[in-house]
Short mmCIF file of C-alpha atoms in Angstrom, two decimals:
data_model
loop_
_atom_site.label_atom_id
_atom_site.label_comp_id
_atom_site.label_asym_id
_atom_site.label_seq_id
_atom_site.Cartn_x
_atom_site.Cartn_y
_atom_site.Cartn_z
CA UNK A 284 -35.09 37.03 -9.19
CA UNK A 285 -37.19 37.35 -6.05
CA UNK A 286 -40.22 35.27 -5.02
CA UNK A 287 -43.06 36.44 -2.83
CA UNK A 288 -43.21 34.52 0.42
CA UNK A 289 -46.59 33.52 1.87
CA UNK A 290 -47.21 34.94 5.35
CA UNK A 291 -49.55 33.16 7.75
CA UNK A 292 -51.53 35.08 10.31
CA UNK A 293 -51.16 32.42 13.01
CA UNK A 294 -49.70 28.99 13.71
CA UNK A 295 -53.17 27.50 13.21
CA UNK A 296 -53.34 28.75 9.62
CA UNK A 297 -49.96 27.19 8.91
CA UNK A 298 -51.09 23.85 10.34
CA UNK A 299 -54.28 23.88 8.24
CA UNK A 300 -52.28 24.63 5.09
CA UNK A 301 -49.97 21.64 5.77
CA UNK A 302 -52.93 19.33 6.37
CA UNK A 303 -54.48 20.46 3.07
CA UNK A 304 -51.27 19.70 1.17
CA UNK A 305 -51.03 16.22 2.76
CA UNK A 306 -54.63 15.51 1.80
CA UNK A 307 -53.97 16.58 -1.78
CA UNK A 308 -50.96 14.29 -1.99
CA UNK A 309 -53.04 11.36 -0.72
CA UNK A 310 -55.83 12.15 -3.21
CA UNK A 311 -58.39 13.02 -0.55
CA UNK A 312 -58.67 16.70 -1.54
CA UNK A 313 -58.87 18.34 -4.96
CA UNK A 314 -55.63 19.69 -6.36
CA UNK A 315 -55.12 23.40 -6.68
CA UNK A 316 -55.20 24.66 -10.25
CA UNK A 317 -54.24 27.95 -11.87
CA UNK A 318 -56.22 30.13 -14.28
CA UNK A 319 -55.35 27.88 -17.26
CA UNK A 320 -56.67 24.80 -15.48
CA UNK A 321 -53.21 23.28 -14.90
CA UNK A 322 -52.32 21.68 -11.58
CA UNK A 323 -50.06 23.80 -9.36
CA UNK A 324 -47.07 22.10 -7.71
CA UNK A 325 -47.04 23.30 -4.08
CA UNK A 326 -43.22 22.82 -3.82
CA UNK A 327 -42.43 25.22 -6.67
CA UNK A 328 -43.00 28.97 -6.14
CA UNK A 329 -45.61 30.12 -8.65
CA UNK A 330 -45.21 33.91 -8.52
CA UNK A 331 -42.41 36.31 -9.22
CA UNK A 332 -42.13 39.95 -8.32
CA UNK A 333 -41.54 40.92 -12.01
CA UNK A 334 -41.58 39.01 -15.29
CA UNK A 335 -39.31 39.70 -18.32
CA UNK A 336 -40.69 42.34 -20.70
CA UNK A 337 -40.42 40.16 -23.81
CA UNK A 338 -42.92 37.55 -22.54
CA UNK A 339 -45.86 39.98 -22.62
CA UNK A 340 -47.24 38.10 -19.64
CA UNK A 341 -50.22 39.47 -17.82
CA UNK A 342 -48.92 38.20 -14.48
CA UNK A 343 -45.57 36.87 -13.12
CA UNK A 344 -44.72 33.17 -13.74
CA UNK A 345 -41.80 30.74 -14.14
CA UNK A 346 -42.48 29.63 -17.71
CA UNK A 347 -39.36 31.40 -19.00
CA UNK A 348 -37.14 29.17 -16.85
CA UNK A 349 -35.50 26.21 -18.58
CA UNK A 350 -37.00 22.91 -17.36
CA UNK A 351 -38.70 24.58 -14.43
CA UNK A 352 -40.87 21.49 -14.01
CA UNK A 353 -39.40 18.18 -12.96
CA UNK A 354 -38.92 15.61 -15.73
CA UNK A 355 -41.25 12.60 -15.21
CA UNK A 356 -38.70 10.34 -16.94
CA UNK A 357 -36.24 10.68 -14.08
CA UNK A 358 -36.40 7.93 -11.47
CA UNK A 359 -35.49 7.75 -7.81
CA UNK A 360 -35.13 3.96 -7.64
CA UNK A 361 -31.81 2.15 -7.25
CA UNK A 362 -30.15 -1.08 -8.28
CA UNK A 363 -31.57 -4.34 -6.95
CA UNK A 364 -28.38 -5.73 -5.43
CA UNK A 365 -27.79 -9.43 -5.85
CA UNK A 366 -30.97 -10.06 -7.85
CA UNK A 367 -31.01 -12.98 -10.32
CA UNK A 368 -33.33 -13.28 -13.30
CA UNK A 369 -32.69 -16.67 -14.94
CA UNK A 370 -31.01 -19.95 -14.00
CA UNK A 371 -29.79 -21.93 -17.02
CA UNK A 372 -29.27 -25.71 -17.05
CA UNK A 373 -26.53 -25.83 -19.68
CA UNK A 374 -24.00 -23.54 -21.29
CA UNK A 375 -25.31 -21.03 -23.84
CA UNK A 376 -23.37 -19.54 -26.71
CA UNK A 377 -21.92 -16.12 -25.87
CA UNK A 378 -22.06 -16.67 -22.10
CA UNK A 379 -19.16 -16.34 -19.67
CA UNK A 380 -16.67 -19.15 -20.20
CA UNK A 381 -15.94 -19.34 -16.49
CA UNK A 382 -19.35 -19.36 -14.76
CA UNK A 383 -21.86 -19.57 -17.65
CA UNK A 384 -23.81 -16.34 -17.02
CA UNK A 385 -25.01 -14.37 -20.05
CA UNK A 386 -24.78 -10.93 -18.46
CA UNK A 387 -20.98 -10.63 -18.55
CA UNK A 388 -17.90 -12.08 -20.23
CA UNK A 389 -15.03 -14.08 -18.76
CA UNK A 390 -12.82 -11.00 -18.42
CA UNK A 391 -15.26 -9.22 -16.08
CA UNK A 392 -16.35 -12.35 -14.19
CA UNK A 393 -16.25 -11.87 -10.41
CA UNK A 394 -16.38 -15.59 -9.58
CA UNK A 395 -13.29 -17.57 -8.65
CA UNK A 396 -11.52 -18.88 -11.77
CA UNK A 397 -12.51 -22.51 -12.18
CA UNK A 398 -10.07 -25.22 -13.07
CA UNK A 399 -12.33 -26.21 -15.99
CA UNK A 400 -14.80 -23.52 -17.01
CA UNK A 401 -18.54 -23.94 -17.42
CA UNK A 402 -18.13 -23.73 -21.20
CA UNK A 403 -16.54 -27.19 -21.24
CA UNK A 404 -18.30 -28.84 -18.28
CA UNK A 405 -21.85 -27.38 -18.61
CA UNK A 406 -22.17 -27.82 -14.84
CA UNK A 407 -22.89 -25.40 -12.00
CA UNK A 408 -24.08 -22.67 -14.36
CA UNK A 409 -24.29 -19.34 -12.53
CA UNK A 410 -27.62 -17.45 -12.76
CA UNK A 411 -27.88 -14.29 -14.83
CA UNK A 412 -27.64 -11.01 -12.93
CA UNK A 413 -30.31 -8.36 -13.13
CA UNK A 414 -28.97 -5.49 -15.25
CA UNK A 415 -30.67 -2.15 -14.72
CA UNK A 416 -30.11 1.31 -16.17
CA UNK A 417 -31.46 4.47 -14.55
CA UNK A 418 -31.74 8.02 -15.79
CA UNK A 419 -31.01 10.17 -12.77
CA UNK A 420 -31.54 13.88 -12.50
CA UNK A 421 -29.02 16.43 -11.30
CA UNK A 422 -29.63 15.77 -7.62
CA UNK A 423 -29.84 12.02 -8.02
CA UNK A 424 -26.38 11.81 -9.58
CA UNK A 425 -24.88 13.70 -6.65
CA UNK A 426 -26.79 12.03 -3.84
CA UNK A 427 -24.30 10.30 -1.54
CA UNK A 428 -26.99 8.27 0.18
CA UNK A 429 -28.74 7.11 -2.97
CA UNK A 430 -29.49 3.39 -2.62
CA UNK A 431 -28.78 3.29 1.12
CA UNK A 432 -31.10 1.08 3.15
CA UNK A 433 -31.85 2.73 6.51
CA UNK A 434 -32.72 -0.68 7.97
CA UNK A 435 -29.03 -1.61 7.97
CA UNK A 436 -28.38 0.97 10.67
CA UNK A 437 -30.17 -1.34 13.09
CA UNK A 438 -26.99 -3.44 13.20
CA UNK A 439 -25.01 -0.49 14.52
CA UNK A 440 -27.66 0.17 17.18
CA UNK A 441 -27.65 -3.49 18.24
CA UNK A 442 -23.86 -3.52 18.53
CA UNK A 443 -23.82 -0.44 20.74
CA UNK A 444 -26.67 -1.77 22.87
CA UNK A 445 -24.79 -5.03 23.39
CA UNK A 446 -21.70 -3.08 24.42
CA UNK A 447 -23.69 -0.98 26.91
CA UNK A 448 -25.33 -4.10 28.31
CA UNK A 449 -21.94 -5.75 28.81
CA UNK A 450 -20.65 -2.60 30.49
CA UNK A 451 -23.60 -2.45 32.89
CA UNK A 452 -23.19 -6.11 33.72
CA UNK A 453 -19.48 -5.65 34.39
CA UNK A 454 -20.08 -2.65 36.66
CA UNK A 455 -22.71 -4.56 38.61
CA UNK A 456 -20.33 -7.49 39.12
CA UNK A 457 -17.61 -5.15 40.32
CA UNK A 458 -20.02 -3.53 42.74
CA UNK A 459 -21.11 -6.87 44.19
CA UNK A 460 -17.52 -8.02 44.45
CA UNK A 461 -16.44 -4.96 46.42
CA UNK A 462 -19.46 -5.23 48.71
CA UNK A 463 -18.59 -8.86 49.49
CA UNK A 464 -14.98 -7.95 50.24
CA UNK A 465 -16.19 -5.24 52.57
CA UNK A 466 -18.43 -7.67 54.47
CA UNK A 467 -15.74 -10.38 54.76
CA UNK A 468 -12.92 -8.17 55.99
CA UNK A 469 -12.69 -6.18 59.13
CA UNK A 470 -12.23 -2.56 58.30
CA UNK A 471 -9.97 -0.44 60.42
CA UNK A 472 -11.15 2.89 61.77
CA UNK A 473 -8.66 4.87 59.71
CA UNK A 474 -9.92 3.38 56.46
CA UNK A 475 -13.64 3.69 57.18
CA UNK A 476 -13.98 7.09 55.56
CA UNK A 477 -12.07 6.04 52.42
CA UNK A 478 -14.16 2.95 51.87
CA UNK A 479 -17.39 4.89 52.44
CA UNK A 480 -16.39 7.17 49.61
CA UNK A 481 -15.70 4.15 47.40
CA UNK A 482 -19.10 2.73 48.23
CA UNK A 483 -20.78 6.01 47.35
CA UNK A 484 -18.97 6.04 44.02
CA UNK A 485 -20.24 2.56 43.23
CA UNK A 486 -23.82 3.60 43.85
CA UNK A 487 -23.68 6.18 41.09
CA UNK A 488 -26.11 5.52 38.29
CA UNK A 489 -24.53 3.11 35.79
CA UNK A 490 -25.91 4.97 32.79
CA UNK A 491 -24.05 8.13 33.76
CA UNK A 492 -20.41 8.74 32.99
CA UNK A 493 -17.97 10.28 35.45
CA UNK A 494 -17.25 13.96 34.90
CA UNK A 495 -13.54 13.27 34.65
CA UNK A 496 -14.21 10.80 31.82
CA UNK A 497 -16.36 13.34 30.03
CA UNK A 498 -13.51 15.82 30.25
CA UNK A 499 -11.19 13.27 28.65
CA UNK A 500 -13.42 13.11 25.56
CA UNK A 501 -12.76 16.76 24.76
CA UNK A 502 -9.08 16.59 25.66
CA UNK A 503 -6.71 17.34 22.78
CA UNK A 504 -3.07 16.44 23.25
CA UNK A 505 -0.08 17.58 21.29
CA UNK A 506 0.91 15.56 18.24
CA UNK A 507 4.08 13.53 18.32
CA UNK A 508 6.35 13.89 15.30
CA UNK A 509 6.47 10.50 13.63
CA UNK A 510 7.10 9.10 10.18
CA UNK A 511 3.46 8.41 9.47
CA UNK A 512 2.39 12.01 9.97
CA UNK A 513 1.87 12.06 13.72
CA UNK A 514 -0.44 10.64 16.34
CA UNK A 515 -1.81 12.06 19.55
CA UNK A 516 0.18 11.35 22.69
CA UNK A 517 2.71 12.77 25.06
CA UNK A 518 6.42 12.92 24.45
CA UNK A 519 8.53 11.34 27.17
CA UNK A 520 12.31 11.21 27.14
CA UNK A 521 13.65 8.58 29.53
CA UNK A 522 17.31 9.01 28.64
CA UNK A 523 19.51 10.70 31.22
CA UNK A 524 21.26 13.71 29.75
CA UNK A 525 24.66 12.56 31.01
CA UNK A 526 24.44 9.29 29.04
CA UNK A 527 26.08 8.96 25.66
CA UNK A 528 23.72 9.36 22.72
CA UNK A 529 23.04 6.14 20.83
CA UNK A 530 24.43 7.50 17.56
CA UNK A 531 27.75 8.19 19.33
CA UNK A 532 28.22 4.67 20.72
CA UNK A 533 29.80 3.38 17.51
CA UNK A 534 31.20 5.88 15.01
CA UNK A 535 31.87 3.25 12.33
CA UNK A 536 30.00 4.07 9.12
CA UNK A 537 29.18 0.37 8.60
CA UNK A 538 27.64 -0.05 12.04
CA UNK A 539 23.96 0.22 12.98
CA UNK A 540 22.03 2.81 10.95
CA UNK A 541 20.60 5.80 12.84
CA UNK A 542 17.54 7.56 11.42
CA UNK A 543 17.66 11.21 12.56
CA UNK A 544 14.03 11.88 11.61
CA UNK A 545 12.50 9.21 13.83
CA UNK A 546 15.49 9.07 16.22
CA UNK A 547 15.58 5.32 15.90
CA UNK A 548 18.44 2.83 15.68
CA UNK A 549 17.04 -0.63 15.16
CA UNK A 550 20.20 -2.73 15.29
CA UNK A 551 22.64 -3.08 18.15
CA UNK A 552 25.49 -0.55 17.71
CA UNK A 553 27.86 -2.69 19.82
CA UNK A 554 27.00 -6.35 19.09
CA UNK A 555 30.36 -7.70 20.31
CA UNK A 556 30.44 -5.85 23.63
CA UNK A 557 29.70 -7.41 27.01
CA UNK A 558 25.90 -7.42 27.58
CA UNK A 559 26.46 -6.46 31.23
CA UNK A 560 28.12 -3.21 30.22
CA UNK A 561 25.55 -2.13 27.62
CA UNK A 562 22.57 0.04 28.47
CA UNK A 563 21.26 0.21 24.86
CA UNK A 564 20.92 -2.81 22.56
CA UNK A 565 18.83 -1.34 19.72
CA UNK A 566 15.17 -0.61 19.15
CA UNK A 567 14.53 -4.11 17.82
CA UNK A 568 14.89 -5.42 21.37
CA UNK A 569 11.63 -3.68 22.26
CA UNK A 570 9.82 -5.47 19.45
CA UNK A 571 10.73 -8.96 20.64
CA UNK A 572 10.28 -8.46 24.36
CA UNK A 573 7.67 -7.29 26.82
CA UNK A 574 4.13 -6.55 25.73
CA UNK A 575 5.09 -6.13 22.06
CA UNK A 576 4.81 -9.89 21.52
CA UNK A 577 1.38 -10.00 23.16
CA UNK A 578 0.20 -7.13 20.97
CA UNK A 579 1.50 -8.89 17.85
CA UNK A 580 -0.34 -12.10 18.78
CA UNK A 581 -3.48 -10.05 19.42
CA UNK A 582 -3.27 -8.54 15.92
CA UNK A 583 -2.75 -11.96 14.34
CA UNK A 584 -5.76 -13.35 16.21
CA UNK A 585 -7.91 -10.42 15.03
CA UNK A 586 -6.90 -10.98 11.39
CA UNK A 587 -7.56 -14.71 11.52
CA UNK A 588 -10.91 -14.23 13.28
CA UNK A 589 -11.99 -11.65 10.67
CA UNK A 590 -11.09 -14.04 7.84
CA UNK A 591 -13.24 -16.73 9.46
CA UNK A 592 -16.31 -14.47 9.57
CA UNK A 593 -16.07 -12.84 13.01
CA UNK A 594 -17.14 -9.18 13.30
CA UNK A 595 -13.87 -8.01 14.84
CA UNK A 596 -11.52 -5.16 14.01
CA UNK A 597 -8.40 -4.27 15.98
CA UNK A 598 -8.39 -0.58 15.15
CA UNK A 599 -12.15 0.04 15.26
CA UNK A 600 -12.88 -1.87 18.50
CA UNK A 601 -9.63 -2.72 20.34
CA UNK A 602 -11.35 -3.54 23.63
CA UNK A 603 -13.64 -6.02 21.94
CA UNK A 604 -10.69 -7.63 20.14
CA UNK A 605 -8.74 -8.00 23.38
CA UNK A 606 -11.73 -9.48 25.22
CA UNK A 607 -12.31 -12.01 22.43
CA UNK A 608 -8.62 -12.93 22.46
CA UNK A 609 -8.74 -13.59 26.21
CA UNK A 610 -11.80 -15.77 25.79
CA UNK A 611 -10.09 -17.60 22.96
CA UNK A 612 -7.05 -18.40 25.12
CA UNK A 613 -9.25 -19.68 27.95
CA UNK A 614 -11.25 -21.91 25.60
CA UNK A 615 -8.04 -23.16 23.98
CA UNK A 616 -6.54 -24.15 27.35
CA UNK A 617 -9.76 -25.92 28.32
CA UNK A 618 -9.82 -27.82 25.05
CA UNK A 619 -6.16 -28.78 25.40
CA UNK A 620 -6.64 -30.04 28.94
CA UNK A 621 -9.79 -31.91 27.90
CA UNK A 622 -7.93 -33.61 25.06
CA UNK A 623 -5.06 -34.53 27.37
CA UNK A 624 -7.40 -35.97 29.99
CA UNK A 625 -9.20 -37.99 27.33
CA UNK A 626 -5.94 -39.48 26.04
CA UNK A 627 -4.74 -40.31 29.59
CA UNK A 628 -8.08 -41.86 30.43
CA UNK A 629 -8.00 -44.05 27.33
CA UNK A 630 -4.32 -45.07 27.19
CA UNK A 631 -3.06 -44.33 30.69
CA UNK A 632 0.07 -42.53 31.83
CA UNK A 633 3.18 -44.68 31.84
CA UNK A 634 5.24 -41.89 33.37
CA UNK A 635 3.43 -42.07 36.72
CA UNK A 636 3.42 -45.88 37.08
CA UNK A 637 7.06 -46.39 38.03
CA UNK A 638 9.32 -44.44 40.36
CA UNK A 639 11.56 -42.05 38.49
CA UNK A 640 15.33 -41.99 39.21
CA UNK A 641 16.55 -39.53 41.78
CA UNK A 642 18.66 -37.72 39.19
CA UNK A 643 15.60 -36.96 37.05
CA UNK A 644 13.53 -35.87 40.03
CA UNK A 645 16.16 -33.36 41.12
CA UNK A 646 16.71 -32.14 37.59
CA UNK A 647 20.47 -32.76 37.62
CA UNK A 648 22.56 -33.12 34.47
CA UNK A 649 26.19 -33.00 33.40
CA UNK A 650 25.67 -30.01 31.11
CA UNK A 651 27.15 -26.77 32.43
CA UNK A 652 25.46 -23.47 31.64
CA UNK A 653 26.82 -20.08 32.72
CA UNK A 654 24.58 -17.07 33.41
CA UNK A 655 25.36 -13.42 34.01
CA UNK A 656 23.87 -11.21 36.73
CA UNK A 657 20.89 -10.28 34.57
CA UNK A 658 19.98 -13.94 34.02
CA UNK A 659 21.14 -14.13 30.41
CA UNK A 660 22.95 -17.23 29.17
CA UNK A 661 26.61 -16.54 28.45
CA UNK A 662 28.07 -19.99 27.77
CA UNK A 663 26.99 -23.58 27.58
CA UNK A 664 23.63 -23.49 25.81
CA UNK A 665 23.46 -25.88 22.88
CA UNK A 666 21.99 -24.46 19.72
CA UNK A 667 18.98 -26.31 18.38
CA UNK A 668 19.64 -28.01 15.07
CA UNK A 669 17.46 -26.67 12.28
CA UNK A 670 14.99 -29.09 10.79
CA UNK A 671 15.33 -29.94 7.11
CA UNK A 672 12.53 -30.49 4.61
CA UNK A 673 14.48 -33.43 3.14
CA UNK A 674 14.47 -36.97 4.50
CA UNK A 675 17.30 -37.75 6.90
CA UNK A 676 18.83 -41.04 8.07
CA UNK A 677 17.01 -43.12 5.44
CA UNK A 678 19.02 -46.32 4.82
CA UNK A 679 18.44 -48.35 1.63
CA UNK A 680 19.72 -51.69 0.30
CA UNK A 681 20.80 -52.98 3.73
CA UNK A 682 23.23 -50.06 4.25
CA UNK A 683 23.92 -48.77 7.76
CA UNK A 684 25.04 -45.30 6.61
CA UNK A 685 23.66 -42.78 4.15
CA UNK A 686 24.96 -42.00 0.70
CA UNK A 687 27.68 -39.38 0.88
CA UNK A 688 29.11 -40.47 4.22
CA UNK A 689 32.39 -41.58 2.56
CA UNK A 690 34.70 -39.76 0.12
CA UNK A 691 37.70 -41.07 -1.82
CA UNK A 692 39.37 -40.16 -5.11
CA UNK A 693 36.80 -37.46 -5.89
CA UNK A 694 33.89 -39.91 -5.50
CA UNK A 695 31.12 -40.18 -2.90
CA UNK A 696 30.11 -43.50 -1.38
CA UNK A 697 28.84 -45.41 1.63
CA UNK A 698 30.94 -45.53 4.77
CA UNK A 699 29.66 -48.93 5.85
CA UNK A 700 30.99 -50.83 2.80
CA UNK A 701 33.07 -48.15 1.00
CA UNK A 702 31.21 -48.57 -2.28
CA UNK A 703 30.88 -45.71 -4.77
CA UNK A 704 27.86 -47.08 -6.66
CA UNK A 705 24.61 -45.41 -5.50
CA UNK A 706 22.18 -48.34 -5.89
CA UNK A 707 24.55 -51.10 -4.78
CA UNK A 708 23.77 -53.49 -1.93
CA UNK A 709 25.83 -53.33 1.23
CA UNK A 710 28.54 -56.02 1.53
CA UNK A 711 29.85 -54.94 4.92
CA UNK A 712 33.38 -55.71 6.14
CA UNK A 713 33.80 -58.55 3.62
CA UNK A 714 33.26 -56.14 0.74
CA UNK A 715 35.85 -53.74 2.18
CA UNK A 716 38.43 -56.56 2.44
CA UNK A 717 37.70 -57.75 -1.11
CA UNK A 718 38.06 -54.23 -2.48
CA UNK A 719 41.38 -53.73 -0.69
CA UNK A 720 42.67 -57.11 -1.99
CA UNK A 721 41.66 -56.21 -5.55
CA UNK A 722 43.44 -52.85 -5.26
CA UNK A 723 46.62 -54.51 -3.97
CA UNK A 724 46.53 -57.06 -6.80
CA UNK A 725 46.13 -54.32 -9.40
CA UNK A 726 49.07 -52.38 -7.95
CA UNK A 727 51.30 -55.49 -8.02
CA UNK A 728 50.36 -56.25 -11.65
CA UNK A 729 51.19 -52.70 -12.69
CA UNK A 730 54.56 -52.89 -10.93
CA UNK A 731 55.40 -56.25 -12.53
CA UNK A 732 54.53 -54.98 -16.00
CA UNK A 733 56.60 -51.86 -15.54
CA UNK A 734 59.67 -53.90 -14.46
CA UNK A 735 59.39 -56.40 -17.36
CA UNK A 736 59.40 -53.80 -20.07
CA UNK A 737 62.87 -52.89 -21.52
CA UNK A 738 63.94 -49.36 -21.15
CA UNK A 739 64.03 -47.65 -24.61
CA UNK A 740 67.40 -46.59 -26.00
CA UNK A 741 68.09 -42.87 -25.88
CA UNK A 742 67.38 -41.19 -29.19
CA UNK A 743 70.46 -40.09 -31.05
CA UNK A 744 70.60 -36.52 -32.17
CA UNK A 745 70.55 -36.41 -35.92
CA UNK A 746 72.21 -33.65 -37.84
CA UNK A 747 70.06 -32.04 -40.46
CA UNK A 748 71.31 -31.01 -43.83
CA UNK A 749 71.15 -27.45 -45.04
CA UNK A 750 68.04 -28.21 -47.10
CA UNK A 751 66.19 -29.75 -44.13
CA UNK A 752 66.74 -33.53 -44.61
CA UNK A 753 68.84 -35.87 -42.58
CA UNK A 754 72.48 -36.16 -43.55
CA UNK A 755 73.63 -39.74 -43.86
CA UNK A 756 77.00 -40.53 -42.37
CA UNK A 757 78.32 -42.05 -45.62
CA UNK A 758 77.15 -39.30 -48.00
CA UNK A 759 79.60 -38.45 -50.82
CA UNK A 760 78.96 -35.62 -53.26
CA UNK A 761 80.08 -36.05 -56.91
CA UNK A 762 82.07 -33.01 -57.93
CA UNK A 763 81.16 -33.35 -61.57
CA UNK A 764 77.43 -33.49 -60.81
CA UNK A 765 77.87 -30.64 -58.38
CA UNK A 766 79.44 -28.49 -61.16
CA UNK A 767 76.54 -29.24 -63.47
CA UNK A 768 74.05 -28.43 -60.74
CA UNK A 769 75.73 -25.09 -60.18
CA UNK A 770 75.43 -24.26 -63.87
CA UNK A 771 71.72 -25.23 -63.86
CA UNK A 772 71.13 -23.01 -60.84
CA UNK A 773 72.78 -20.06 -62.63
CA UNK A 774 70.57 -20.55 -65.67
CA UNK A 775 67.47 -20.82 -63.53
CA UNK A 776 68.28 -17.55 -61.78
CA UNK A 777 68.82 -15.82 -65.14
CA UNK A 778 65.38 -17.01 -66.32
CA UNK A 779 63.83 -15.64 -63.16
CA UNK A 780 65.38 -12.24 -63.81
CA UNK A 781 64.27 -12.14 -67.47
CA UNK A 782 61.14 -14.19 -68.22
CA UNK A 783 61.44 -13.50 -71.98
CA UNK A 784 64.14 -16.17 -72.28
CA UNK A 785 61.78 -18.84 -70.94
CA UNK A 786 60.72 -21.32 -73.63
CA UNK A 787 57.16 -22.33 -74.32
CA UNK A 788 57.61 -26.06 -73.85
CA UNK A 789 59.06 -26.31 -70.38
CA UNK A 790 59.61 -29.65 -68.76
CA UNK A 791 59.91 -29.78 -65.02
CA UNK A 792 61.96 -32.40 -63.25
CA UNK A 793 60.79 -33.04 -59.72
CA UNK A 794 63.70 -35.33 -58.90
CA UNK A 795 66.13 -33.36 -56.74
CA UNK A 796 69.54 -34.86 -55.99
CA UNK A 797 71.87 -34.08 -53.16
CA UNK A 798 74.14 -32.17 -55.59
CA UNK A 799 71.19 -29.97 -56.67
CA UNK A 800 70.36 -29.13 -53.08
CA UNK A 801 73.98 -28.35 -52.34
CA UNK A 802 74.14 -26.07 -55.39
CA UNK A 803 70.97 -24.29 -54.26
CA UNK A 804 72.46 -23.82 -50.83
CA UNK A 805 75.68 -22.42 -52.21
CA UNK A 806 73.91 -19.97 -54.55
CA UNK A 807 71.33 -18.88 -52.01
CA UNK A 808 71.63 -15.27 -50.82
CA UNK A 809 71.70 -14.83 -47.08
CA UNK A 810 70.35 -11.41 -46.25
CA UNK A 811 72.11 -11.32 -42.91
CA UNK A 812 75.49 -11.94 -44.54
CA UNK A 813 77.60 -8.75 -44.53
CA UNK A 814 79.55 -9.93 -47.66
CA UNK A 815 76.46 -10.70 -49.76
CA UNK A 816 77.07 -7.72 -52.07
CA UNK A 817 80.46 -9.12 -53.16
CA UNK A 818 79.06 -12.49 -54.31
CA UNK A 819 78.80 -13.19 -58.03
#
């Protein structure tokens, strides 16, 4: 599809056409209409080179296009951010249980969770938010800047103007400072030309940037291979090639870990070696020494200042963050000195009233500390005792030592009175003597009781009978009864072999005599007897 473009004879005709369109938009000129009397939109091309054959149109048009006119229902407005519509005085049914607003529920509430919600307190009810729904067209849904307020860009302009003003002020101060130094010092003849060049450089317009600095803006350096994907910078290897590589210092597999990708070894590979003989102590040493600590404190200050509402960001504006940190340290020192002076002025300084001893003035002490050539402490430094969150040296019930300072017979106690009861009162040396006397008396009573008791007679070994009872010394078996018992045992064994001979009315006699037991023993079959098959 091709549209016919309108060609103007001159620039003046084009300008007049634009003025006519502006007047029509403002309502000062009549709108242009077509043959049917409909208003023509100047932003939509109204003619085509050829129309489809099935329309039977007398002239080209765009009526066959789908939705070729803009829909009046579409809107270009945007959400009214932060707008409130109603402020309730008490909780309403169906509102948010946390803040009390009707426009959302407790699950989607953006307010801080209250300890007791507004549903139960009916206090501090949050206002209802303004809920809007828009029907956007194709372009409106895909507009990245839809709802953006151009007035907010004034903040960015103000920030850059403030930075430029501070830069101009700093350059002017540096210029005045160098001019004063030049006037106060006598310049030698050999340095006259050099200082004239410096003066000429200072007179350069402050708004302009040096050509060398402009070249740095377009400078692209090679990326350094790092874990995070790389950053611009130069690679510098300070290790001498004759030195031993750090991963070869200790070949133990349990020693410091070496990462071949980043070429880093954080721990010390030789922790037990002499520090004077080591040239590498691990990459962690760089993190706790030098400017790394200052950079860490600078980051912490930037985070804390941002949380308190300061417009500061370490990565976006590092120079601003460092300048604010320097100002913060100066103000902190001034406040500390002011507080100290106020305390000294109010209470005085007892340290300066009397003359200090000569030993304290000279800083002498009996403690011996040894240092190596590098200034590191080798021997003699006392380790600081760690502080505990529990109470220490708290004495109760007139005790002079704490509970657990004494141990005896698997029991804890107090050392001052040697008592093992936790809530007892201290009795001092008298209580210790009384306890020792009571222990001695108890030991003597136990010894006296043990000596008074008669020693028991040794138990005689009793011989057991074959049926398991004790055999009296004067036992005499009746041969006649023994013969009868043997006969009864034979009959009983026959009944066991053939139960048909057992009578219906059987009387059992539980009284067993010594002859019966002897007969049972004599008739009993011993399975380990080699002659058992020849019995009976």
